[in-house]
Amino acid sequence: MTTNENTSTASGLNPEHTPRTAWAELAPDVYKAMVRLDRASRGGLDPVVGELVKIRASQINHCAFCLDMHSKDALAAGESVQRIVQLSAWEEARHFYTPKEIAAIELTEAMTVLTDGFVPDEVWENAAKHFDETELAHLVAAITTINAWNRFAVTTRMVPGHYQPGDNKH
């Protein structure tokens, strides 16, 4: 693991790692397409549900960059620290979320961890009970999009911690 030698360790924290590459600068058309996909996918989705989905997928994918970004965005939008923290253990903390949010979180997990098999019918049917067809289509798109963002960020080792809410106005 490489580290950023310019980062001060006076605070006693470990130094930041260095990103592997500046993929967005090297593949600007891909980055711009992702930004457009991101914007389009959340068009018909409740912003609270959207942030919960982004945070949960990022937890599963171990994407620190996206966790940093979307936790900050959620907090800036009024989400509680408690709901963000409990999201990693939502099955034991269901009482912090609405049935609609739980359906979105379940679908996020099923779509994110495809190595466990197909998205179970009962997960899909539960989501379909809480989201109309247009919302459900946008939810699937939002989950797919955050998984793609996670893969870019994790693979290129994007550095978390510097994002400020509103930095990405896509």
Coordinates of N, CA, C and O in Angstrom, one line a residue:
M1 N 0.8 -1.2 0.0 CA 0.0 0.0 0.0 C 0.9 1.2 0.0 O 1.8 1.4 0.8
T2 N 0.6 2.1 -0.9 CA 1.4 3.3 -1.0 C 0.8 4.4 -0.1 O -0.4 4.4 0.1
T3 N 1.6 5.3 0.3 CA 1.0 6.4 1.1 C 1.4 7.7 0.5 O 2.4 7.8 -0.3
N4 N 0.7 8.8 0.8 CA 1.0 10.1 0.3 C 2.0 10.7 1.3 O 1.7 11.0 2.4
E5 N 3.2 10.9 0.8 CA 4.3 11.3 1.7 C 4.1 12.8 2.1 O 4.7 13.2 3.1
N6 N 3.3 13.5 1.4 CA 3.1 14.9 1.7 C 2.1 15.1 2.9 O 1.9 16.2 3.3
T7 N 1.4 14.1 3.3 CA 0.4 14.2 4.3 C 1.1 14.3 5.7 O 1.9 13.5 6.0
S8 N 0.7 15.2 6.5 CA 1.3 15.4 7.8 C 0.8 14.3 8.7 O -0.4 14.0 8.7
T9 N 1.7 13.8 9.5 CA 1.3 12.8 10.5 C 1.4 13.4 11.9 O 1.4 12.7 12.9
A10 N 1.5 14.7 12.0 CA 1.6 15.4 13.3 C 0.4 15.1 14.2 O 0.5 15.1 15.4
S11 N -0.8 14.7 13.6 CA -2.0 14.4 14.4 C -1.9 13.0 15.0 O -2.8 12.7 15.8
G12 N -0.9 12.3 14.6 CA -0.8 10.9 15.1 C -1.6 9.9 14.2 O -1.5 8.7 14.5
L13 N -2.3 10.4 13.2 CA -3.0 9.5 12.3 C -2.1 8.9 11.3 O -1.0 9.5 11.0
N14 N -2.5 7.8 10.7 CA -1.7 7.3 9.6 C -1.8 8.2 8.4 O -2.8 8.9 8.2
P15 N -0.8 8.3 7.6 CA -0.8 9.1 6.4 C -1.8 8.6 5.4 O -2.2 7.4 5.4
E16 N -2.4 9.5 4.5 CA -3.3 9.0 3.5 C -2.5 8.2 2.4 O -1.3 8.4 2.2
H17 N -3.3 7.3 1.8 CA -2.7 6.6 0.7 C -2.7 7.4 -0.6 O -3.5 8.4 -0.6
T18 N -2.0 7.1 -1.5 CA -1.9 7.8 -2.8 C -2.9 7.1 -3.8 O -2.8 5.9 -3.9
P19 N -3.7 7.8 -4.5 CA -4.6 7.2 -5.5 C -3.7 6.5 -6.5 O -2.6 6.9 -6.8
R20 N -4.2 5.4 -7.1 CA -3.5 4.7 -8.2 C -3.5 5.5 -9.5 O -2.5 5.5 -10.2
T21 N -4.5 6.2 -9.8 CA -4.6 6.9 -11.0 C -5.8 7.9 -10.9 O -6.7 7.8 -10.1
A22 N -5.7 8.9 -11.7 CA -6.8 9.9 -11.8 C -7.7 9.6 -12.9 O -7.7 10.2 -14.0
W23 N -8.5 8.5 -12.7 CA -9.3 7.9 -13.8 C -10.2 8.9 -14.4 O -10.4 8.9 -15.6
A24 N -10.8 9.8 -13.6 CA -11.8 10.7 -14.2 C -11.1 11.7 -15.2 O -11.8 12.1 -16.2
E25 N -9.9 12.0 -14.9 CA -9.1 12.9 -15.8 C -8.7 12.2 -17.1 O -8.6 12.7 -18.2
L26 N -8.4 10.9 -16.9 CA -7.8 10.1 -18.0 C -8.9 9.5 -18.9 O -8.7 9.2 -20.0
A27 N -10.1 9.4 -18.3 CA -11.3 8.9 -19.1 C -12.5 9.8 -18.9 O -13.5 9.4 -18.3
P28 N -12.3 11.1 -19.3 CA -13.3 12.1 -19.0 C -14.7 11.8 -19.6 O -15.7 12.1 -19.0
D29 N -14.8 11.1 -20.8 CA -16.1 10.8 -21.3 C -16.8 9.7 -20.5 O -18.0 9.8 -20.3
V30 N -16.0 8.8 -19.9 CA -16.6 7.8 -19.0 C -17.1 8.5 -17.8 O -18.3 8.2 -17.3
Y31 N -16.3 9.4 -17.2 CA -16.7 10.1 -16.0 C -18.0 10.9 -16.2 O -18.9 10.8 -15.4
K32 N -18.0 11.6 -17.3 CA -19.2 12.5 -17.7 C -20.4 11.6 -17.9 O -21.5 12.0 -17.5
A33 N -20.2 10.4 -18.5 CA -21.4 9.5 -18.7 C -21.9 9.0 -17.3 O -23.1 8.9 -17.1
M34 N -21.0 8.7 -16.4 CA -21.4 8.3 -15.1 C -22.1 9.4 -14.3 O -23.1 9.1 -13.6
V35 N -21.7 10.6 -14.5 CA -22.4 11.7 -13.8 C -23.8 11.8 -14.4 O -24.8 12.0 -13.6
R36 N -23.9 11.7 -15.7 CA -25.3 11.8 -16.3 C -26.1 10.6 -15.9 O -27.3 10.8 -15.5
L37 N -25.6 9.4 -15.8 CA -26.3 8.2 -15.3 C -26.7 8.5 -13.8 O -27.9 8.2 -13.5
D38 N -25.8 9.0 -13.0 CA -26.1 9.2 -11.6 C -27.3 10.2 -11.5 O -28.3 10.0 -10.8
R39 N -27.3 11.3 -12.3 CA -28.3 12.3 -12.2 C -29.6 11.7 -12.7 O -30.7 11.9 -12.0
A40 N -29.6 10.9 -13.8 CA -30.8 10.4 -14.3 C -31.4 9.3 -13.4 O -32.6 9.2 -13.2
S41 N -30.6 8.5 -12.7 CA -31.1 7.5 -11.9 C -31.8 8.0 -10.6 O -32.7 7.3 -10.1
R42 N -31.4 9.1 -10.1 CA -32.0 9.6 -8.9 C -33.2 10.5 -9.2 O -33.8 11.0 -8.3
G43 N -33.5 10.8 -10.4 CA -34.6 11.7 -10.8 C -35.9 11.4 -10.2 O -36.7 12.2 -9.9
G44 N -36.3 10.1 -10.1 CA -37.6 9.7 -9.6 C -37.5 9.0 -8.3 O -38.4 8.2 -7.9
L45 N -36.5 9.3 -7.5 CA -36.3 8.6 -6.2 C -36.2 9.6 -5.1 O -35.6 10.7 -5.2
D46 N -36.8 9.2 -4.0 CA -36.8 10.0 -2.7 C -35.3 10.2 -2.4 O -34.6 9.2 -2.2
P47 N -34.8 11.4 -2.1 CA -33.4 11.6 -1.8 C -32.9 10.9 -0.6 O -31.8 10.5 -0.5
V48 N -33.8 10.7 0.4 CA -33.4 10.0 1.6 C -33.1 8.6 1.3 O -32.1 8.0 1.7
V49 N -34.0 8.0 0.6 CA -33.8 6.6 0.1 C -32.6 6.5 -0.7 O -31.7 5.5 -0.6
G50 N -32.4 7.4 -1.6 CA -31.2 7.4 -2.4 C -29.9 7.4 -1.7 O -29.0 6.7 -2.0
E51 N -29.8 8.3 -0.6 CA -28.6 8.3 0.2 C -28.4 7.0 1.0 O -27.3 6.5 1.1
L52 N -29.5 6.5 1.6 CA -29.4 5.2 2.3 C -28.8 4.1 1.4 O -28.0 3.3 1.8
V53 N -29.3 4.0 0.2 CA -28.9 3.0 -0.8 C -27.4 3.2 -1.1 O -26.7 2.3 -1.1
K54 N -27.0 4.5 -1.3 CA -25.6 4.7 -1.6 C -24.7 4.4 -0.5 O -23.6 3.8 -0.7
I55 N -25.1 4.7 0.7 CA -24.3 4.4 1.9 C -24.2 2.9 2.1 O -23.1 2.3 2.3
R56 N -25.4 2.2 2.0 CA -25.4 0.7 2.2 C -24.5 0.0 1.2 O -23.7 -0.9 1.6
A57 N -24.7 0.3 -0.1 CA -23.9 -0.4 -1.1 C -22.4 -0.1 -0.9 O -21.6 -1.0 -1.0
S58 N -22.1 1.1 -0.5 CA -20.7 1.5 -0.3 C -20.1 0.8 1.0 O -18.9 0.4 1.0
Q59 N -20.9 0.5 2.0 CA -20.5 -0.3 3.1 C -20.1 -1.7 2.7 O -19.1 -2.2 3.0
I60 N -21.0 -2.3 1.9 CA -20.8 -3.7 1.4 C -19.6 -3.8 0.6 O -18.8 -4.7 0.7
N61 N -19.4 -2.8 -0.3 CA -18.3 -2.8 -1.2 C -17.0 -2.2 -0.6 O -16.0 -2.1 -1.3
H62 N -17.0 -1.8 0.6 CA -15.8 -1.3 1.3 C -15.3 -0.1 0.6 O -14.0 0.1 0.5
C63 N -16.2 0.8 0.2 CA -15.7 2.0 -0.6 C -15.7 3.2 0.4 O -16.7 3.9 0.6
A64 N -14.5 3.4 0.9 CA -14.4 4.5 1.9 C -14.7 5.9 1.3 O -15.2 6.8 1.9
F65 N -14.2 6.1 0.0 CA -14.4 7.3 -0.6 C -15.9 7.7 -0.7 O -16.4 8.8 -0.4
C66 N -16.7 6.7 -1.2 CA -18.2 6.9 -1.4 C -18.9 7.0 0.0 O -19.8 7.7 0.1
L67 N -18.4 6.2 1.0 CA -19.0 6.3 2.3 C -18.8 7.7 2.9 O -19.7 8.3 3.5
D68 N -17.6 8.3 2.7 CA -17.3 9.6 3.2 C -18.2 10.6 2.5 O -18.9 11.4 3.1
M69 N -18.3 10.5 1.2 CA -19.1 11.4 0.4 C -20.6 11.4 0.8 O -21.3 12.4 1.1
H70 N -21.2 10.2 0.7 CA -22.6 10.0 0.9 C -23.1 10.2 2.4 O -24.2 10.6 2.6
S71 N -22.2 9.8 3.3 CA -22.5 10.1 4.7 C -22.6 11.6 4.9 O -23.5 12.1 5.6
K72 N -21.6 12.3 4.4 CA -21.6 13.8 4.5 C -22.8 14.4 3.8 O -23.4 15.4 4.4
D73 N -23.1 13.9 2.6 CA -24.3 14.5 1.9 C -25.6 14.2 2.7 O -26.5 15.0 2.8
A74 N -25.7 13.0 3.2 CA -26.9 12.6 4.0 C -27.0 13.5 5.3 O -28.1 14.0 5.6
L75 N -25.9 13.7 6.0 CA -25.9 14.6 7.2 C -26.3 16.0 6.8 O -27.1 16.6 7.5
A76 N -25.8 16.5 5.7 CA -26.1 17.9 5.2 C -27.5 18.0 4.8 O -28.1 19.1 5.0
A77 N -28.1 16.9 4.4 CA -29.6 16.9 4.0 C -30.5 16.7 5.2 O -31.7 16.6 5.1
G78 N -29.9 16.5 6.4 CA -30.7 16.4 7.6 C -30.8 15.0 8.2 O -31.6 14.7 9.1
E79 N -30.2 14.0 7.5 CA -30.2 12.6 8.0 C -29.5 12.6 9.4 O -28.6 13.3 9.7
S80 N -30.0 11.7 10.3 CA -29.4 11.6 11.6 C -28.2 10.7 11.6 O -28.0 9.8 10.8
V81 N -27.2 11.0 12.5 CA -26.0 10.2 12.7 C -26.4 8.8 13.0 O -25.9 7.8 12.5
Q82 N -27.4 8.7 13.9 CA -27.9 7.4 14.4 C -28.3 6.5 13.2 O -27.9 5.3 13.2
R83 N -29.1 7.0 12.3 CA -29.6 6.1 11.2 C -28.4 5.8 10.2 O -28.4 4.7 9.7
I84 N -27.5 6.7 10.1 CA -26.3 6.4 9.2 C -25.5 5.3 9.9 O -25.1 4.3 9.2
V85 N -25.2 5.4 11.2 CA -24.4 4.5 11.9 C -25.1 3.1 11.9 O -24.4 2.1 11.7
Q86 N -26.3 3.1 12.2 CA -27.1 1.8 12.3 C -27.3 1.1 11.0 O -27.6 -0.1 11.0
L87 N -27.1 1.8 9.9 CA -27.3 1.2 8.6 C -26.5 -0.1 8.3 O -26.9 -1.0 7.7
S88 N -25.3 -0.1 8.9 CA -24.5 -1.3 8.7 C -25.0 -2.6 9.4 O -24.7 -3.7 9.1
A89 N -25.9 -2.3 10.4 CA -26.6 -3.4 11.2 C -28.1 -3.2 11.1 O -28.8 -3.5 12.1
W90 N -28.6 -2.8 10.0 CA -30.0 -2.5 9.8 C -30.9 -3.6 10.2 O -32.0 -3.4 10.7
E91 N -30.5 -4.9 10.0 CA -31.4 -6.0 10.3 C -31.7 -6.0 11.8 O -32.8 -6.5 12.2
E92 N -30.8 -5.6 12.6 CA -31.0 -5.6 14.1 C -31.6 -4.2 14.5 O -32.0 -4.0 15.7
A93 N -31.6 -3.3 13.6 CA -32.1 -1.9 13.9 C -33.2 -1.4 13.0 O -33.3 -0.3 12.6
R94 N -34.1 -2.4 12.6 CA -35.1 -2.1 11.7 C -36.0 -0.9 12.1 O -36.6 -0.2 11.3
H95 N -36.1 -0.7 13.4 CA -37.0 0.3 13.9 C -36.6 1.7 13.6 O -37.3 2.6 13.8
F96 N -35.4 1.9 13.1 CA -34.9 3.2 12.7 C -35.3 3.6 11.3 O -35.1 4.7 10.9
Y97 N -35.9 2.6 10.6 CA -36.2 2.8 9.1 C -37.7 2.5 8.8 O -38.3 1.6 9.5
T98 N -38.2 3.1 7.8 CA -39.6 2.8 7.4 C -39.6 1.5 6.6 O -38.5 1.0 6.1
P99 N -40.7 0.9 6.4 CA -40.8 -0.4 5.6 C -40.3 -0.1 4.2 O -39.7 -1.0 3.6
K100 N -40.6 1.1 3.6 CA -40.1 1.4 2.3 C -38.6 1.5 2.2 O -38.0 1.0 1.3
E101 N -38.0 2.1 3.3 CA -36.5 2.1 3.3 C -35.9 0.8 3.5 O -34.9 0.4 2.8
I102 N -36.5 -0.1 4.3 CA -36.0 -1.5 4.5 C -36.1 -2.2 3.1 O -35.2 -2.9 2.8
A103 N -37.2 -2.0 2.4 CA -37.3 -2.7 1.1 C -36.2 -2.2 0.1 O -35.6 -3.1 -0.6
A104 N -35.9 -1.0 0.2 CA -34.8 -0.4 -0.7 C -33.4 -1.0 -0.2 O -32.6 -1.3 -1.0
I105 N -33.2 -1.1 1.1 CA -32.0 -1.6 1.6 C -31.8 -3.1 1.3 O -30.7 -3.5 0.9
E106 N -32.9 -3.8 1.4 CA -32.8 -5.3 1.0 C -32.5 -5.4 -0.4 O -31.7 -6.3 -0.8
L107 N -33.1 -4.6 -1.3 CA -32.9 -4.7 -2.7 C -31.4 -4.3 -3.0 O -30.7 -4.9 -3.8
T108 N -30.9 -3.3 -2.3 CA -29.5 -2.9 -2.5 C -28.6 -4.0 -2.2 O -27.6 -4.3 -2.9
E109 N -28.8 -4.7 -1.1 CA -28.0 -5.8 -0.7 C -28.0 -7.0 -1.7 O -27.0 -7.5 -2.1
A110 N -29.2 -7.3 -2.2 CA -29.4 -8.4 -3.1 C -28.7 -8.1 -4.5 O -28.1 -8.9 -5.1
M111 N -28.8 -6.8 -4.9 CA -28.2 -6.4 -6.2 C -26.7 -6.2 -6.1 O -26.0 -6.4 -7.0
T112 N -26.2 -5.9 -4.9 CA -24.8 -5.6 -4.7 C -24.0 -6.9 -4.5 O -22.9 -7.0 -5.0
V113 N -24.6 -7.9 -3.9 CA -23.9 -9.1 -3.6 C -24.5 -10.2 -4.5 O -25.1 -11.2 -4.1
L114 N -24.3 -10.0 -5.8 CA -24.8 -11.0 -6.8 C -24.1 -12.3 -6.7 O -24.6 -13.3 -7.3
T115 N -23.0 -12.4 -6.1 CA -22.3 -13.7 -6.0 C -23.1 -14.7 -5.1 O -22.8 -15.9 -5.2
D116 N -24.0 -14.2 -4.3 CA -24.9 -15.0 -3.6 C -26.0 -15.6 -4.4 O -26.8 -16.4 -3.9
G117 N -26.1 -15.2 -5.6 CA -27.2 -15.7 -6.5 C -28.0 -14.6 -7.1 O -27.7 -13.4 -7.0
F118 N -29.2 -14.9 -7.7 CA -30.1 -14.0 -8.2 C -30.7 -13.1 -7.1 O -30.7 -13.5 -6.0
V119 N -31.3 -12.0 -7.5 CA -32.1 -11.2 -6.6 C -33.3 -12.0 -6.3 O -34.1 -12.4 -7.2
P120 N -33.5 -12.4 -5.0 CA -34.7 -13.2 -4.6 C -36.0 -12.6 -5.0 O -36.2 -11.4 -4.9
D121 N -36.9 -13.4 -5.4 CA -38.3 -12.9 -5.8 C -38.9 -12.2 -4.6 O -39.6 -11.2 -4.8
E122 N -38.7 -12.7 -3.4 CA -39.4 -12.1 -2.2 C -38.8 -10.7 -2.0 O -39.6 -9.8 -1.6
V123 N -37.5 -10.5 -2.3 CA -36.9 -9.1 -2.1 C -37.5 -8.2 -3.2 O -37.9 -7.1 -2.9
W124 N -37.6 -8.7 -4.4 CA -38.2 -7.9 -5.5 C -39.7 -7.5 -5.2 O -40.1 -6.4 -5.3
E125 N -40.4 -8.5 -4.8 CA -41.8 -8.3 -4.5 C -42.1 -7.4 -3.3 O -43.0 -6.5 -3.4
N126 N -41.2 -7.4 -2.3 CA -41.3 -6.5 -1.2 C -41.0 -5.0 -1.7 O -41.7 -4.1 -1.3
A127 N -40.0 -4.9 -2.5 CA -39.7 -3.6 -3.1 C -40.9 -3.1 -3.9 O -41.3 -1.9 -3.9
A128 N -41.4 -4.0 -4.7 CA -42.6 -3.6 -5.6 C -43.8 -3.2 -4.8 O -44.6 -2.4 -5.3
K129 N -43.9 -3.7 -3.6 CA -45.1 -3.2 -2.7 C -44.9 -1.8 -2.3 O -45.9 -1.1 -2.0
H130 N -43.7 -1.3 -2.1 CA -43.4 0.0 -1.6 C -43.0 1.1 -2.6 O -43.1 2.3 -2.3
F131 N -42.7 0.7 -3.8 CA -42.3 1.6 -4.8 C -43.2 1.4 -6.1 O -43.4 0.2 -6.5
D132 N -43.7 2.5 -6.7 CA -44.4 2.3 -7.9 C -43.4 1.9 -9.0 O -42.2 1.9 -8.8
E133 N -43.9 1.5 -10.2 CA -43.0 1.0 -11.2 C -41.9 2.0 -11.6 O -40.7 1.6 -11.8
T134 N -42.2 3.3 -11.7 CA -41.2 4.3 -12.1 C -40.2 4.4 -11.0 O -39.0 4.5 -11.2
E135 N -40.6 4.5 -9.7 CA -39.7 4.6 -8.6 C -38.8 3.4 -8.5 O -37.6 3.5 -8.3
L136 N -39.4 2.2 -8.7 CA -38.6 1.0 -8.7 C -37.5 0.9 -9.8 O -36.4 0.6 -9.6
A137 N -37.9 1.4 -11.0 CA -36.9 1.5 -12.1 C -35.8 2.4 -11.7 O -34.6 2.1 -11.9
H138 N -36.1 3.6 -11.1 CA -35.1 4.5 -10.6 C -34.2 3.9 -9.5 O -33.0 4.2 -9.4
L139 N -34.9 3.2 -8.6 CA -34.1 2.6 -7.5 C -33.1 1.6 -8.0 O -32.0 1.5 -7.6
V140 N -33.5 0.7 -9.0 CA -32.6 -0.2 -9.6 C -31.5 0.5 -10.3 O -30.3 0.1 -10.1
A141 N -31.8 1.6 -11.0 CA -30.7 2.4 -11.6 C -29.8 3.0 -10.6 O -28.6 3.0 -10.8
A142 N -30.3 3.5 -9.5 CA -29.5 4.1 -8.5 C -28.6 3.1 -7.8 O -27.4 3.4 -7.6
I143 N -29.1 1.9 -7.5 CA -28.3 0.9 -6.9 C -27.2 0.4 -7.9 O -26.0 0.3 -7.5
T144 N -27.5 0.3 -9.2 CA -26.5 -0.1 -10.2 C -25.4 1.0 -10.3 O -24.3 0.7 -10.4
T145 N -25.9 2.2 -10.3 CA -24.9 3.4 -10.4 C -24.0 3.5 -9.3 O -22.8 3.6 -9.5
I146 N -24.5 3.4 -8.0 CA -23.5 3.5 -6.9 C -22.6 2.3 -6.9 O -21.4 2.5 -6.5
N147 N -23.0 1.1 -7.3 CA -22.1 0.0 -7.4 C -21.0 0.3 -8.4 O -19.8 -0.1 -8.2
A148 N -21.3 0.9 -9.5 CA -20.3 1.3 -10.5 C -19.4 2.3 -10.0 O -18.1 2.2 -10.1
W149 N -19.9 3.3 -9.3 CA -19.0 4.3 -8.7 C -18.1 3.7 -7.7 O -16.9 4.0 -7.6
N150 N -18.6 2.8 -6.8 CA -17.8 2.1 -5.8 C -16.6 1.4 -6.5 O -15.5 1.4 -6.0
R151 N -16.9 0.7 -7.6 CA -15.9 0.0 -8.3 C -14.8 0.9 -8.9 O -13.6 0.5 -8.8
F152 N -15.2 2.0 -9.4 CA -14.2 3.0 -9.9 C -13.3 3.5 -8.7 O -12.1 3.5 -8.7
A153 N -14.0 3.8 -7.6 CA -13.3 4.4 -6.4 C -12.4 3.4 -5.7 O -11.2 3.7 -5.4
V154 N -12.9 2.2 -5.5 CA -12.1 1.2 -4.8 C -10.9 0.8 -5.7 O -9.8 0.7 -5.2
T155 N -11.1 0.5 -7.0 CA -10.1 0.1 -7.8 C -8.9 1.1 -8.0 O -7.8 0.7 -8.0
T156 N -9.3 2.4 -8.1 CA -8.3 3.4 -8.3 C -7.8 4.0 -7.0 O -7.0 4.9 -7.0
R157 N -8.3 3.5 -5.9 CA -7.9 3.9 -4.5 C -8.1 5.4 -4.3 O -7.3 6.1 -3.8
M158 N -9.3 5.9 -4.6 CA -9.6 7.3 -4.4 C -9.6 7.6 -2.9 O -9.9 6.7 -2.1
V159 N -9.1 8.7 -2.5 CA -8.8 9.0 -1.1 C -10.0 9.7 -0.5 O -10.5 10.7 -0.9
P160 N -10.5 9.1 0.6 CA -11.7 9.6 1.3 C -11.2 10.8 2.3 O -10.0 10.8 2.6
G161 N -12.1 11.6 2.7 CA -11.9 12.5 3.7 C -11.9 14.0 3.3 O -12.0 14.9 4.2
H162 N -11.8 14.2 2.0 CA -11.7 15.6 1.6 C -13.0 16.2 1.0 O -13.1 17.4 0.8
Y163 N -13.9 15.3 0.8 CA -15.2 15.7 0.2 C -16.0 16.6 1.1 O -16.1 16.4 2.3
Q164 N -16.6 17.7 0.6 CA -17.5 18.6 1.3 C -18.8 18.5 0.6 O -18.9 18.5 -0.6
P165 N -19.9 18.4 1.4 CA -21.2 18.4 0.8 C -21.4 19.5 -0.3 O -21.0 20.7 0.0
G166 N -21.9 19.1 -1.4 CA -22.1 20.1 -2.5 C -21.0 20.1 -3.5 O -21.1 20.8 -4.5
D167 N -19.8 19.5 -3.2 CA -18.7 19.5 -4.1 C -19.1 18.8 -5.5 O -18.6 19.2 -6.5
N168 N -19.9 17.8 -5.4 CA -20.3 17.1 -6.6 C -21.8 17.5 -6.9 O -22.7 16.9 -6.5
K169 N -22.0 18.6 -7.7 CA -23.3 19.0 -8.1 C -23.7 18.4 -9.4 O -23.8 19.1 -10.4
H170 N -23.8 17.0 -9.5 CA -24.2 16.4 -10.7 C -25.7 16.2 -10.7 O -26.4 16.3 -10.0

